[in-house]
Amino acid sequence: VRLSDDGRGRALAIQRGLTAVEHAVAQGQRSVAALEASLAAGITAAGGVIDYASIVDRASLGPLSEIDRPALAAVAAWFDGVRLIDNRELTPETR
């Protein structure tokens, strides 16, 4: 309700970014730094101001450098003065 129509459209970058991260992990990307950078870049490009765009261990919420176990991608970003949060569980394929 507090977002403008334009802000709502731009805020979809959060969902698109989380989906892109999920797909990248499914395709074998494991570098947390690369995934976080990509996630943050998409949100920033849409005009969002990021509080955090992090990928952490799903059980402990501790930092990861590589996705080698279940993880959580978490985002908090501002659009139109409204802080939005979302997250996505990430599970690497084991081969």
PDB file of C-alpha atoms in Angstrom:
ATOM      1  CA  VAL A   1       0.000   0.000   0.000  1.00  0.00           C
ATOM      2  CA  ARG A   2       2.848   2.404   0.800  1.00  0.00           C
ATOM      3  CA  LEU A   3       4.659   1.777  -2.488  1.00  0.00           C
ATOM      4  CA  SER A   4       3.868   3.741  -5.618  1.00  0.00           C
ATOM      5  CA  ASP A   5       2.954   1.796  -8.749  1.00  0.00           C
ATOM      6  CA  ASP A   6       6.473   2.495 -10.029  1.00  0.00           C
ATOM      7  CA  GLY A   7       8.010   1.405  -6.717  1.00  0.00           C
ATOM      8  CA  ARG A   8       6.039  -1.840  -6.759  1.00  0.00           C
ATOM      9  CA  GLY A   9       7.316  -2.607 -10.225  1.00  0.00           C
ATOM     10  CA  ARG A  10      10.910  -1.813  -9.294  1.00  0.00           C
ATOM     11  CA  ALA A  11      10.659  -3.812  -6.047  1.00  0.00           C
ATOM     12  CA  LEU A  12      10.031  -6.945  -8.102  1.00  0.00           C
ATOM     13  CA  ALA A  13      13.818  -6.917  -8.552  1.00  0.00           C
ATOM     14  CA  ILE A  14      14.022  -8.611  -5.151  1.00  0.00           C
ATOM     15  CA  GLN A  15      11.950 -11.582  -6.292  1.00  0.00           C
ATOM     16  CA  ARG A  16      13.699 -11.713  -9.678  1.00  0.00           C
ATOM     17  CA  GLY A  17      17.092 -11.643  -7.966  1.00  0.00           C
ATOM     18  CA  LEU A  18      16.231 -14.433  -5.554  1.00  0.00           C
ATOM     19  CA  THR A  19      14.895 -16.536  -8.418  1.00  0.00           C
ATOM     20  CA  ALA A  20      18.073 -15.907 -10.424  1.00  0.00           C
ATOM     21  CA  VAL A  21      20.203 -16.984  -7.454  1.00  0.00           C
ATOM     22  CA  GLU A  22      18.123 -20.137  -7.048  1.00  0.00           C
ATOM     23  CA  HIS A  23      18.563 -20.979 -10.745  1.00  0.00           C
ATOM     24  CA  ALA A  24      22.308 -20.251 -10.626  1.00  0.00           C
ATOM     25  CA  VAL A  25      22.732 -22.633  -7.678  1.00  0.00           C
ATOM     26  CA  ALA A  26      20.707 -25.283  -9.517  1.00  0.00           C
ATOM     27  CA  GLN A  27      23.076 -24.842 -12.483  1.00  0.00           C
ATOM     28  CA  GLY A  28      26.129 -25.396 -10.254  1.00  0.00           C
ATOM     29  CA  GLN A  29      27.201 -21.910  -9.132  1.00  0.00           C
ATOM     30  CA  ARG A  30      28.634 -22.233  -5.617  1.00  0.00           C
ATOM     31  CA  SER A  31      30.482 -18.935  -5.017  1.00  0.00           C
ATOM     32  CA  VAL A  32      28.591 -16.986  -2.378  1.00  0.00           C
ATOM     33  CA  ALA A  33      30.461 -13.768  -3.228  1.00  0.00           C
ATOM     34  CA  ALA A  34      29.436 -13.973  -6.894  1.00  0.00           C
ATOM     35  CA  LEU A  35      25.822 -14.798  -6.052  1.00  0.00           C
ATOM     36  CA  GLU A  36      25.552 -12.003  -3.491  1.00  0.00           C
ATOM     37  CA  ALA A  37      27.071  -9.496  -5.923  1.00  0.00           C
ATOM     38  CA  SER A  38      24.624 -10.477  -8.644  1.00  0.00           C
ATOM     39  CA  LEU A  39      21.669 -10.266  -6.271  1.00  0.00           C
ATOM     40  CA  ALA A  40      22.704  -6.845  -4.968  1.00  0.00           C
ATOM     41  CA  ALA A  41      23.434  -5.487  -8.451  1.00  0.00           C
ATOM     42  CA  GLY A  42      19.962  -6.292  -9.736  1.00  0.00           C
ATOM     43  CA  ILE A  43      18.263  -4.630  -6.792  1.00  0.00           C
ATOM     44  CA  THR A  44      20.486  -1.571  -6.972  1.00  0.00           C
ATOM     45  CA  ALA A  45      19.942  -1.283 -10.737  1.00  0.00           C
ATOM     46  CA  ALA A  46      16.197  -1.164 -10.068  1.00  0.00           C
ATOM     47  CA  GLY A  47      16.702   1.758  -7.673  1.00  0.00           C
ATOM     48  CA  GLY A  48      16.659  -0.179  -4.417  1.00  0.00           C
ATOM     49  CA  VAL A  49      18.851   0.702  -1.466  1.00  0.00           C
ATOM     50  CA  ILE A  50      20.179  -2.480   0.095  1.00  0.00           C
ATOM     51  CA  ASP A  51      20.398  -3.146   3.820  1.00  0.00           C
ATOM     52  CA  TYR A  52      21.664  -6.641   3.120  1.00  0.00           C
ATOM     53  CA  ALA A  53      21.730  -9.220   0.349  1.00  0.00           C
ATOM     54  CA  SER A  54      23.343 -12.220   2.000  1.00  0.00           C
ATOM     55  CA  ILE A  55      23.624 -15.946   1.588  1.00  0.00           C
ATOM     56  CA  VAL A  56      24.107 -17.824   4.858  1.00  0.00           C
ATOM     57  CA  ASP A  57      24.060 -21.331   6.289  1.00  0.00           C
ATOM     58  CA  ARG A  58      20.392 -22.301   6.602  1.00  0.00           C
ATOM     59  CA  ALA A  59      20.768 -23.984   9.996  1.00  0.00           C
ATOM     60  CA  SER A  60      23.088 -21.576  11.824  1.00  0.00           C
ATOM     61  CA  LEU A  61      22.632 -18.393   9.738  1.00  0.00           C
ATOM     62  CA  GLY A  62      26.421 -18.183   9.824  1.00  0.00           C
ATOM     63  CA  PRO A  63      28.468 -16.928   6.887  1.00  0.00           C
ATOM     64  CA  LEU A  64      29.375 -19.129   3.944  1.00  0.00           C
ATOM     65  CA  SER A  65      31.988 -18.709   1.238  1.00  0.00           C
ATOM     66  CA  GLU A  66      30.666 -21.559  -0.860  1.00  0.00           C
ATOM     67  CA  ILE A  67      27.273 -23.215  -1.098  1.00  0.00           C
ATOM     68  CA  ASP A  68      28.131 -26.749  -0.085  1.00  0.00           C
ATOM     69  CA  ARG A  69      25.121 -27.347   2.160  1.00  0.00           C
ATOM     70  CA  PRO A  70      21.593 -25.967   2.520  1.00  0.00           C
ATOM     71  CA  ALA A  71      21.687 -22.181   2.509  1.00  0.00           C
ATOM     72  CA  LEU A  72      19.386 -19.178   2.730  1.00  0.00           C
ATOM     73  CA  ALA A  73      19.476 -16.128   0.472  1.00  0.00           C
ATOM     74  CA  ALA A  74      18.107 -13.173   2.438  1.00  0.00           C
ATOM     75  CA  VAL A  75      17.414  -9.618   1.291  1.00  0.00           C
ATOM     76  CA  ALA A  76      16.336  -6.377   2.916  1.00  0.00           C
ATOM     77  CA  ALA A  77      16.075  -3.387   0.607  1.00  0.00           C
ATOM     78  CA  TRP A  78      14.342  -0.021   0.493  1.00  0.00           C
ATOM     79  CA  PHE A  79      12.064   1.116  -2.319  1.00  0.00           C
ATOM     80  CA  ASP A  80      10.057   4.353  -2.038  1.00  0.00           C
ATOM     81  CA  GLY A  81      11.009   4.645   1.640  1.00  0.00           C
ATOM     82  CA  VAL A  82       9.580   1.196   2.424  1.00  0.00           C
ATOM     83  CA  ARG A  83      11.834  -1.558   3.758  1.00  0.00           C
ATOM     84  CA  LEU A  84      11.061  -4.864   2.081  1.00  0.00           C
ATOM     85  CA  ILE A  85      12.427  -8.250   3.130  1.00  0.00           C
ATOM     86  CA  ASP A  86      12.374 -11.632   1.455  1.00  0.00           C
ATOM     87  CA  ASN A  87      14.366 -14.857   1.445  1.00  0.00           C
ATOM     88  CA  ARG A  88      14.764 -18.082  -0.463  1.00  0.00           C
ATOM     89  CA  GLU A  89      16.030 -21.489   0.629  1.00  0.00           C
ATOM     90  CA  LEU A  90      18.870 -22.812  -1.508  1.00  0.00           C
ATOM     91  CA  THR A  91      19.811 -26.464  -1.708  1.00  0.00           C
ATOM     92  CA  PRO A  92      22.811 -27.453  -3.803  1.00  0.00           C
ATOM     93  CA  GLU A  93      22.433 -30.528  -5.950  1.00  0.00           C
ATOM     94  CA  THR A  94      24.627 -33.351  -4.744  1.00  0.00           C
ATOM     95  CA  ARG A  95      26.227 -35.486  -7.406  1.00  0.00           C
TER      96      ARG A  95
END
